[in-house]
CSV table of C-alpha atoms and ligand atoms in Angstrom, one decimal:
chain,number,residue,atom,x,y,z
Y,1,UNK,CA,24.1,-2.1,-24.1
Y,2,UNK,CA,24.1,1.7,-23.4
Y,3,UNK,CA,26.2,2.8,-20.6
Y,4,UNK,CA,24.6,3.8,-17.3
Y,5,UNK,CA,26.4,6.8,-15.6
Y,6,UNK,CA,23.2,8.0,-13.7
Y,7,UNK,CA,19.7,6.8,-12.8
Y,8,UNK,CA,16.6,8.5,-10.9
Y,9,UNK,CA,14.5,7.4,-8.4
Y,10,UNK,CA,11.3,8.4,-7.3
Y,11,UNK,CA,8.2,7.3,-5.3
Y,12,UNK,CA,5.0,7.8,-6.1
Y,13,UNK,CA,1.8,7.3,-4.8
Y,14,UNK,CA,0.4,7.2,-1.0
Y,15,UNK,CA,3.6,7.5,0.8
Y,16,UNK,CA,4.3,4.4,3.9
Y,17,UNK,CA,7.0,3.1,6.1
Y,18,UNK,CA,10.0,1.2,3.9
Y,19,UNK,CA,10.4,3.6,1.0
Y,20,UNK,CA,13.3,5.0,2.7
Y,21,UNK,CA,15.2,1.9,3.1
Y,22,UNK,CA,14.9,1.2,-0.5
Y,23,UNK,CA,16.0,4.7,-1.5
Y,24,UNK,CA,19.2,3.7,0.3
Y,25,UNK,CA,19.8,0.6,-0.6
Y,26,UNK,CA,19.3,1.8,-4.1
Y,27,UNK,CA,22.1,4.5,-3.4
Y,28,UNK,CA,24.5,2.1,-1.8
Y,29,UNK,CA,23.9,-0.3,-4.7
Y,30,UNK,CA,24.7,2.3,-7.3
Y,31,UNK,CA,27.6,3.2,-5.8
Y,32,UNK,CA,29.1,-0.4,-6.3
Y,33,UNK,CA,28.9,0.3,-9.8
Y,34,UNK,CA,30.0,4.0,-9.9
Y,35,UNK,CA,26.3,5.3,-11.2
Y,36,UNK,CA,25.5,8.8,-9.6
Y,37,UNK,CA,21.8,9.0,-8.3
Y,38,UNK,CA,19.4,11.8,-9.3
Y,39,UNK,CA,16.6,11.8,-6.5
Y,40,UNK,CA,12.8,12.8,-8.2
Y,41,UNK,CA,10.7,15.2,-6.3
Y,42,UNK,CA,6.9,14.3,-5.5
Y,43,UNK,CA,6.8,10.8,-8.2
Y,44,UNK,CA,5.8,12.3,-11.4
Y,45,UNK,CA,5.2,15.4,-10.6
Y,46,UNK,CA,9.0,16.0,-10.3
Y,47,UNK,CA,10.0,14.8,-13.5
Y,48,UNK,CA,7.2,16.8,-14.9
Y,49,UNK,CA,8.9,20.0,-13.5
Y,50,UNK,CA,12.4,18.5,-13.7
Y,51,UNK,CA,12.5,18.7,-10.1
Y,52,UNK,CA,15.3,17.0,-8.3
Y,53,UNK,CA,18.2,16.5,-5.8
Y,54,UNK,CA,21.7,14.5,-5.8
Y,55,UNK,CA,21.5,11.9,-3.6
Y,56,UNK,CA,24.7,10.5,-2.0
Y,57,UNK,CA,25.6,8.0,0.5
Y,58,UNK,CA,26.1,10.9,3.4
Y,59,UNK,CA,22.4,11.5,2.6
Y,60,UNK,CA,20.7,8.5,2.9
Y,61,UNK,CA,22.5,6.8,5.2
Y,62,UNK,CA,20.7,6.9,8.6
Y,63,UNK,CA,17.2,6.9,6.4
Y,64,UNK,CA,16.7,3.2,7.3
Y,65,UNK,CA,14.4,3.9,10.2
Y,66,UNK,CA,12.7,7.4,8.9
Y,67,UNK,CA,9.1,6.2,7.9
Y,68,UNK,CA,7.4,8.6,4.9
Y,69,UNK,CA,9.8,9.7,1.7
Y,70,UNK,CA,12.9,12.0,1.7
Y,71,UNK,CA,11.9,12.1,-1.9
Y,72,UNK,CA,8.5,13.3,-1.2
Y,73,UNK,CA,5.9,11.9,-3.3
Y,74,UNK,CA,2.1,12.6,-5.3
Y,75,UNK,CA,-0.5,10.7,-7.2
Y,76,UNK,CA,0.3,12.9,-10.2
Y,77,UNK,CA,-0.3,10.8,-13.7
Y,78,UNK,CA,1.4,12.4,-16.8
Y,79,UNK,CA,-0.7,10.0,-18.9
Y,80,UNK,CA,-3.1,12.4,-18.2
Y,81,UNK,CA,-2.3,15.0,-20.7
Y,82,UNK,CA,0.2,14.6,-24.1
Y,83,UNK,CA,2.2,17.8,-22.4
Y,84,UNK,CA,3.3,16.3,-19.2
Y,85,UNK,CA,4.1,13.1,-20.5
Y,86,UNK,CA,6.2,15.0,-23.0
Y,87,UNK,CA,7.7,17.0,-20.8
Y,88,UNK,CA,8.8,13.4,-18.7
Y,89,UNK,CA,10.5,12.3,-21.8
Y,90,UNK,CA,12.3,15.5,-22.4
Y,91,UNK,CA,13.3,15.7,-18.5
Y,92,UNK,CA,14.9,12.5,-18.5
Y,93,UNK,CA,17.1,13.5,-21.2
Y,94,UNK,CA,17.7,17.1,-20.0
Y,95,UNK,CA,18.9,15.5,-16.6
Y,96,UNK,CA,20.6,13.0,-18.0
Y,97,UNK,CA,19.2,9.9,-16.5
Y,98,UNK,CA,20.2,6.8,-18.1
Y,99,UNK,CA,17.5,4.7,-16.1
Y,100,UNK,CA,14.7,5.5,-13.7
Y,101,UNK,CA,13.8,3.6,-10.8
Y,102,UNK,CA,9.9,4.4,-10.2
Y,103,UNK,CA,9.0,2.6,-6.7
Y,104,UNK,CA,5.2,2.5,-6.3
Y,105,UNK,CA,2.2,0.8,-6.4
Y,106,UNK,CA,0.1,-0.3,-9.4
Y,107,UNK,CA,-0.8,3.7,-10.7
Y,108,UNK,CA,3.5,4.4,-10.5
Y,109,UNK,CA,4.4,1.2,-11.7
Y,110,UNK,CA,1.6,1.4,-14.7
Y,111,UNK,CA,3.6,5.0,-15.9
Y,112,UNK,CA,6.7,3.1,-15.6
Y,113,UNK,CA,5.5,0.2,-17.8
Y,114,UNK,CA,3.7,2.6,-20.5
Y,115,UNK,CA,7.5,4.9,-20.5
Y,116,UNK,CA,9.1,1.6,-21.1
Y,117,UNK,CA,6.8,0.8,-23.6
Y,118,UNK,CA,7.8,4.4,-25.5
Y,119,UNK,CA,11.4,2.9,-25.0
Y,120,UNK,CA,12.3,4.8,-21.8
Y,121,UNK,CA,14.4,2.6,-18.9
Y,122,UNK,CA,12.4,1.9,-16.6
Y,123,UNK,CA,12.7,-0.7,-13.5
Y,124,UNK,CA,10.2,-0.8,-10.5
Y,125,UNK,CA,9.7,-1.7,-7.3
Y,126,UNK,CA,6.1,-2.9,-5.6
Y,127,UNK,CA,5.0,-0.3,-2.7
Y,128,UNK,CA,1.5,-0.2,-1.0
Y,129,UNK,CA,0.1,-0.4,2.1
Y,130,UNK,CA,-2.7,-2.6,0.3
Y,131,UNK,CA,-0.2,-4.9,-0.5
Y,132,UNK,CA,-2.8,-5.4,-4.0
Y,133,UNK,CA,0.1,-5.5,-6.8
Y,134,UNK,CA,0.0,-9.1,-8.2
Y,135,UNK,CA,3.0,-11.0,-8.8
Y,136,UNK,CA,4.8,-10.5,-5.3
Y,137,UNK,CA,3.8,-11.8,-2.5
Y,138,UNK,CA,5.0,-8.6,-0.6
Y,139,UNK,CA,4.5,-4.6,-1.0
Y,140,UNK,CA,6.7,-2.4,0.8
Y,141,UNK,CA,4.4,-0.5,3.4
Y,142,UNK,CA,2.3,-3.6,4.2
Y,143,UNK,CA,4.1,-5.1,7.6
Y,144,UNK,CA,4.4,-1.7,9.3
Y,145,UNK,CA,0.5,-1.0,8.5
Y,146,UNK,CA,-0.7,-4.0,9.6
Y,147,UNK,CA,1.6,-3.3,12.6
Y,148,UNK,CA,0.2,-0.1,13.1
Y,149,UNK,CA,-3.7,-1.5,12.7
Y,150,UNK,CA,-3.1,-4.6,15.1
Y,151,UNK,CA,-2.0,-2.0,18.0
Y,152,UNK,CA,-4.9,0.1,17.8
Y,153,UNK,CA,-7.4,-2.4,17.3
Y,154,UNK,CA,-6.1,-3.8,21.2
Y,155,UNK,CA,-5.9,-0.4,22.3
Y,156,UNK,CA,-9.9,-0.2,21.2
Y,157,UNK,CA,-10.8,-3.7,22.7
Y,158,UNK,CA,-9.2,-2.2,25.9
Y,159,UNK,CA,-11.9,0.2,25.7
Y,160,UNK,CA,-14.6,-2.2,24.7
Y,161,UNK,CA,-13.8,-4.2,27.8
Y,162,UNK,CA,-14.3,-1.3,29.9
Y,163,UNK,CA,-17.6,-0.4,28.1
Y,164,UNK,CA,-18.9,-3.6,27.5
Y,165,UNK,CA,-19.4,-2.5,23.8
Y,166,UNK,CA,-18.7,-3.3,20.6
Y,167,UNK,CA,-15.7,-1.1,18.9
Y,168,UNK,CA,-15.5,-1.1,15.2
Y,169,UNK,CA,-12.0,-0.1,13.5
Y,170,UNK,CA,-12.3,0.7,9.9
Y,171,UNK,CA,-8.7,0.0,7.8
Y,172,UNK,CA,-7.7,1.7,4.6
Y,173,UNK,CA,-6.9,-0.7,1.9
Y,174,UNK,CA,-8.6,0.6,-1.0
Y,175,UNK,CA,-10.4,-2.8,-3.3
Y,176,UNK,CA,-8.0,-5.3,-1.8
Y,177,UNK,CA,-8.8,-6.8,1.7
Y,178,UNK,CA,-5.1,-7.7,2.8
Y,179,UNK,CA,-4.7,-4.9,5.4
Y,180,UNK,CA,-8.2,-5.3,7.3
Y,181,UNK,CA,-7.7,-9.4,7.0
Y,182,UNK,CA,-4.5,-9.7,8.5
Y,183,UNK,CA,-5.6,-6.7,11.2
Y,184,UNK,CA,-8.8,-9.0,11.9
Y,185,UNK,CA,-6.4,-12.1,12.2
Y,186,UNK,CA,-3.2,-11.0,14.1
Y,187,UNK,CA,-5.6,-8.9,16.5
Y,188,UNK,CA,-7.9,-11.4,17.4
Y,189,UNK,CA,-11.1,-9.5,16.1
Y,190,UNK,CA,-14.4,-11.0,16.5
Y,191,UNK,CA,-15.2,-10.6,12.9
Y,192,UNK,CA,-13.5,-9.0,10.2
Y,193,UNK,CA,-15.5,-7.5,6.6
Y,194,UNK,CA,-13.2,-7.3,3.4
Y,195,UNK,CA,-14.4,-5.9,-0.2
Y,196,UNK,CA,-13.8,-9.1,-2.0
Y,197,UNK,CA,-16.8,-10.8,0.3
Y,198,UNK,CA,-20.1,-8.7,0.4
Y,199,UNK,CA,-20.8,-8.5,3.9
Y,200,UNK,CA,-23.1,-10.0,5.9
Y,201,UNK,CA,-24.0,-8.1,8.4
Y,202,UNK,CA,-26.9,-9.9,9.6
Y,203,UNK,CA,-24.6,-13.0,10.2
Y,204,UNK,CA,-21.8,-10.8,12.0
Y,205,UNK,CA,-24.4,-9.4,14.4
Y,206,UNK,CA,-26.3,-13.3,15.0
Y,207,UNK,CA,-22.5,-14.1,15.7
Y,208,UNK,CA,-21.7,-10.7,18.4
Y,209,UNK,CA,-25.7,-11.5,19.7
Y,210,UNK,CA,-24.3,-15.2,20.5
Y,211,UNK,CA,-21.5,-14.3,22.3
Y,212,UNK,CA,-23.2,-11.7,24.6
Y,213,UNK,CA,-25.4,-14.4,25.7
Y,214,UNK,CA,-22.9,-16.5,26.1
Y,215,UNK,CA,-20.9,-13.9,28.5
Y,216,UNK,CA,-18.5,-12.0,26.5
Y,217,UNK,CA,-20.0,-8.9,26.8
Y,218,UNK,CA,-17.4,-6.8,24.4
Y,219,UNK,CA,-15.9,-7.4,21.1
Y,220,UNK,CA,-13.9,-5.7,18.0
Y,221,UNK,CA,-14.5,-5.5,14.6
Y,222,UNK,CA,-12.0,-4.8,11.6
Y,223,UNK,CA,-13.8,-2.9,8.4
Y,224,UNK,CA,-11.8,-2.7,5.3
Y,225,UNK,CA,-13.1,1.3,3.7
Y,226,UNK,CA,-13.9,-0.2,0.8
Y,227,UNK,CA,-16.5,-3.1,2.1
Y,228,UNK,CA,-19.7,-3.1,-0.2
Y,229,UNK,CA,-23.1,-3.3,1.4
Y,230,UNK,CA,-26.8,-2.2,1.0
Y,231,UNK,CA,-26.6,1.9,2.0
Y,232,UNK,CA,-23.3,2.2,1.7
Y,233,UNK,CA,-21.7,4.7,-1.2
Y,234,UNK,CA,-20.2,3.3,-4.1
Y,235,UNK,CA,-16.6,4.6,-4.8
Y,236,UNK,CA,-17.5,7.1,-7.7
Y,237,UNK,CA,-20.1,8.3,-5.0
Y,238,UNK,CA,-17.7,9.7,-2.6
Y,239,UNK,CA,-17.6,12.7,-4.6
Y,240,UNK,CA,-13.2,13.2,-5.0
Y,241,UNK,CA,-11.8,11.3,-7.9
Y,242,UNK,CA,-7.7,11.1,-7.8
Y,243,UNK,CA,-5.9,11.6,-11.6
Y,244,UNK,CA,-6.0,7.2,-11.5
Y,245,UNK,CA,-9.7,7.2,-11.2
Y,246,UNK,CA,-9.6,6.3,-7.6
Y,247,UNK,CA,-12.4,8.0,-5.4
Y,248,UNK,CA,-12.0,8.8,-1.7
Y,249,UNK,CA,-13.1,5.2,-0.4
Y,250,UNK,CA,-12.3,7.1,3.1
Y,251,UNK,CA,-15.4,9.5,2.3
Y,252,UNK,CA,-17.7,6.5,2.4
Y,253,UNK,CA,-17.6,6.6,6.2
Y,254,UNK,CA,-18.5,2.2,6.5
Y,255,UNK,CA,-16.6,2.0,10.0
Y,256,UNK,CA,-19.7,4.4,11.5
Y,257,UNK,CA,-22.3,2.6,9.1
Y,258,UNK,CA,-21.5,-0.8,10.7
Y,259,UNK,CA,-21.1,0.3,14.2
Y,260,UNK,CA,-24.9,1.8,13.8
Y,261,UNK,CA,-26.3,-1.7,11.9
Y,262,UNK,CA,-24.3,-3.5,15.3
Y,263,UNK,CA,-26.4,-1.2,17.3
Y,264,UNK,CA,-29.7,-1.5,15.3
Y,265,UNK,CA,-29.5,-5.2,15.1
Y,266,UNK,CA,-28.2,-6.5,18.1
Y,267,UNK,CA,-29.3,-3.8,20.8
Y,268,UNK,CA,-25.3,-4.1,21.6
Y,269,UNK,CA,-23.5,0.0,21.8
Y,270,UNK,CA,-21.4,0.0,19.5
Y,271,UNK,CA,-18.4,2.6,18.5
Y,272,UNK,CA,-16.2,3.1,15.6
Y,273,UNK,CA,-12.4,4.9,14.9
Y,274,UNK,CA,-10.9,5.3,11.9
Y,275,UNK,CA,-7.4,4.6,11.5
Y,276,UNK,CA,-6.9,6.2,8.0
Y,277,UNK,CA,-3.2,8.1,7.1
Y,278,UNK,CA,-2.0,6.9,10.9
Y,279,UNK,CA,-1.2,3.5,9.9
Y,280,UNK,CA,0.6,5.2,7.2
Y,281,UNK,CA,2.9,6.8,9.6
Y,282,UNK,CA,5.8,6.1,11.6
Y,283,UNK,CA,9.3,3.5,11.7
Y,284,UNK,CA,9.1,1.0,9.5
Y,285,UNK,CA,8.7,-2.4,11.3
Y,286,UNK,CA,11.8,-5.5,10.2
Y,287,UNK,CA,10.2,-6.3,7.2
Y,288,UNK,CA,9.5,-3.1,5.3
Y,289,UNK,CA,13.2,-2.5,6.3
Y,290,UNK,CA,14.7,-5.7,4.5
Y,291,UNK,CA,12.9,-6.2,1.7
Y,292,UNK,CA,12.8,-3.0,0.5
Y,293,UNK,CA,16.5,-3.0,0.8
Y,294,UNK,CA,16.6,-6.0,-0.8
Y,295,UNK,CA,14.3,-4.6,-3.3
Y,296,UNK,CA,16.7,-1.7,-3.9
Y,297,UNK,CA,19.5,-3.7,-4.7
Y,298,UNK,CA,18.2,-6.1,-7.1
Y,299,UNK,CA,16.4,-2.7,-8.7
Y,300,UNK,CA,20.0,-1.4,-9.5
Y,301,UNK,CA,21.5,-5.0,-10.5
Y,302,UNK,CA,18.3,-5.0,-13.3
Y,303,UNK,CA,19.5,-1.6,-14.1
Y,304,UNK,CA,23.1,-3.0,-14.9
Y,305,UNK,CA,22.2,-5.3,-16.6
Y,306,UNK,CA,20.2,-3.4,-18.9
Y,307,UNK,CA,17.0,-5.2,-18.1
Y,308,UNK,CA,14.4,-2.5,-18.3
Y,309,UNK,CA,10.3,-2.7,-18.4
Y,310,UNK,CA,10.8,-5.0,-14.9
Y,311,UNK,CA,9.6,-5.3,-11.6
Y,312,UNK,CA,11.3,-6.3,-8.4
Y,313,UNK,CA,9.0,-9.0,-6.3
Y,314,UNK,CA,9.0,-11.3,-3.4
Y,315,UNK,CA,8.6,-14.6,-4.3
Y,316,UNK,CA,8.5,-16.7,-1.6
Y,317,UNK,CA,11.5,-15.8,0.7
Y,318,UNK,CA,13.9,-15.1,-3.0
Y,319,UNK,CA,13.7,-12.0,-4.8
Y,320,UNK,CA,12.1,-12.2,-8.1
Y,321,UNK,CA,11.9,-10.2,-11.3
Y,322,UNK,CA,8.6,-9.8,-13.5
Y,323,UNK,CA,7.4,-8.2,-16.5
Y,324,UNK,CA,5.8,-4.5,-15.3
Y,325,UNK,CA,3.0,-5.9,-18.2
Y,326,UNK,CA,2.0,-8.7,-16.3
Y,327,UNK,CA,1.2,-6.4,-13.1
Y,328,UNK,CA,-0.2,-3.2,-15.2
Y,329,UNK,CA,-4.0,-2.3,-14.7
Y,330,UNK,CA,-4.7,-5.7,-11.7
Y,331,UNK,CA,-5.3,-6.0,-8.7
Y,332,UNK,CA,-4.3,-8.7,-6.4
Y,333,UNK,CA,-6.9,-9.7,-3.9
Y,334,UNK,CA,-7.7,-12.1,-1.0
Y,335,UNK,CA,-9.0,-14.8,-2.4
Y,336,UNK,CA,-12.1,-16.5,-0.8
Y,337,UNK,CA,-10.8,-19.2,1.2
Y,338,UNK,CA,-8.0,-17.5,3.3
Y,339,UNK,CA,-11.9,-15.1,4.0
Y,340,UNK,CA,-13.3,-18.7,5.0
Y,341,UNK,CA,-9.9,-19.0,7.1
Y,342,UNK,CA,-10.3,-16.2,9.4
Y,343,UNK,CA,-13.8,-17.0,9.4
Y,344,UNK,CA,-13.1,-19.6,11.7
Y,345,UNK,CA,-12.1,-17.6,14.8
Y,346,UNK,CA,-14.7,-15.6,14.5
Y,347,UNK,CA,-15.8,-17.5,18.0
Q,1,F6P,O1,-3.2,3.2,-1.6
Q,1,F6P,C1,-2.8,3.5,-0.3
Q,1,F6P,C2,-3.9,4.2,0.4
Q,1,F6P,O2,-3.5,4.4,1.7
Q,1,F6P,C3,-5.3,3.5,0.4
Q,1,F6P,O3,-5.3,2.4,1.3
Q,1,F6P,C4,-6.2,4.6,0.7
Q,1,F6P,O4,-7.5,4.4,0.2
Q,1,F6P,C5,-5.5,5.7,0.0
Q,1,F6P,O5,-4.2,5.4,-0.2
Q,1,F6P,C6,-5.7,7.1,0.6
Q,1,F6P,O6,-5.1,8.0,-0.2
Q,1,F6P,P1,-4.6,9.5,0.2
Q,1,F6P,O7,-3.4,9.4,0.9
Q,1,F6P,O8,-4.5,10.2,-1.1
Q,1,F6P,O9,-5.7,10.1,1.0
């Protein structure tokens, strides 16, 4: 086994609360077994331009509670041209990393797999908001933005109340409906619309209809941006594709779509707000501070013990460790019957 003296970390992808705490953790960690820790600029784009910093435990210390990256991060893929991903390889020699932690969601962790395919050691850890990479039943980011979504979708029914209207919060979330189902759940929305389930609007407005006549003269509604209905753009519609092949799904503008078929339909005003990079923002809530420390730590024991091409995961309550194969290129998604679930309070 080759000796580790020194391992980078980096974090790429859409930044969210929790990547600090598993920068630190991955510092304290490495400092158990004497590795120094290179910190990457900007994910790929760093090691691309051989851009770094030391990080020590005087640095990262009081990060626990700092939402965003100290690291800084990018969607930048160096799959994209022969050059950059040349120029990865030769960085991680010229700084002499022994290992590189990437911690990201499935476009990061995909480089890290294909690197460690080409023999480079690579370990990662899952991050998204979306909380869409398979094989962990957790992704740092998620907790806080569901947080983040559950508070502003109550600050909008207070409104609603007020009005007697309907208020209409569209979530991020890209394909996976995690973020706007566990909004619509925890926030006690009168319906909720997820991308896996093409949405019924007819049914949701029969549904808000019901309960005006019934005396409940306001409600809420949770829209995941990436919900697929009749009028609405498709993703490679929205006109601003990212270097994964991801298109704006923020561009497609469904929060203000449904709020005007809610109108149309049910003669009921109706208002939308878009969340977007807010949810994305701020201190990271309990859970996006201890797993990803956990996460961090078990990143740097895989490290040690020369197990490279792996992922950190949550399984259960334990950490896990899975092939970065298994998770390359899918997306994990609610399936149909938790949608059934939540469809039951829609009352
Ligand atoms: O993948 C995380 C995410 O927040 C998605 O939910 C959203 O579609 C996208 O990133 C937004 O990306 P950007 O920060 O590049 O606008």
């Amino acid at each position: 086994m080759a000796v580790v003296r020194r391992i980078g970390v980096l974090t790429g992808g859409g930044d969210c609360p929790g990547l600090n705490p598993a920068i630190r953790a991955v510092v304290m960690r490495a400092a158990d077994y004497g590795y120094e820790v290179t910190g990457i600029h900007d994910g790929w784009a760093g090691m691309i331009r051989g851009d770094t910093e030391p990080l020590n435990l005087e640095n990262v210390r009081e990060i626990i509670s700092q939402g965003g990256t100290v690291l800084g991060t990018s969607r930048t893929n160096p799959y994209k041209s022969e050059e950059d991903k040349k120029k990865v390889i030769e960085n991680f020699s010229r700084l002499r990393l022994d290992a590189l932690i990437a911690i990201g969601g499935d476009d990061t962790l995909g480089v890290a797999g294909k690197l460690a395919r080409e023999g480079l050691p690579t370990v990662g850890i899952p991050k998204t908001m979306d909380n869409d990479v398979p094989e962990t039943d957790y992704c740092i980011g998620f907790d806080t933005a569901v947080s983040v979504a559950v508070d502003a979708l109550e600050r909008l029914r207070d409104t609603a109340r007020s009005h007697r209207r309907i208020m209409v919060l569209e979530v991020m979330g890209r394909e996976a409906g995690w973020v706007a189902l566990y909004t619509g759940i925890a926030g006690g929305a009168d319906w909720t619309l997820i991308p896996e389930v093409p949405a019924d609007l007819e049914e949701m407005a029969q549904n808000l209809l019901n309960k005006r006549q019934k005396g409940r003269l306001f409600g809420t509604v949770v829209v995941s941006e990436a919900v697929h209905f009749e009028g609405a753009l498709k993703e490679e519609e929205t006109g601003e594709i990212d270097e994964f092949g991801h298109g704006r799904l923020g561009a497609r503008g469904v929060g203000q779509l449904v709020a005007q078929e809610i109108e149309r339909r049910t003669g009921i005003a109706a208002k939308h707000a878009v969340i977007g990079h807010i949810q994305r923002g701020g201190s990271p809530v309990l859970r996006d501070r201890y797993y990803p420390t956990r996460f961090g730590i078990s990143a740097v024991d895989l490290v040690h013990k020369g197990e490279f091409g792996k992922m950190v995961a949550l399984k259960g309550e334990e950490i896990g460790i899975v092939e970065m194969e298994k998770v390359v290129g899918r997306v994990k998604t609610v399936p149909p019957e938790l949608y059934q679930l939540a469809k039951l309070l829609f009352k």
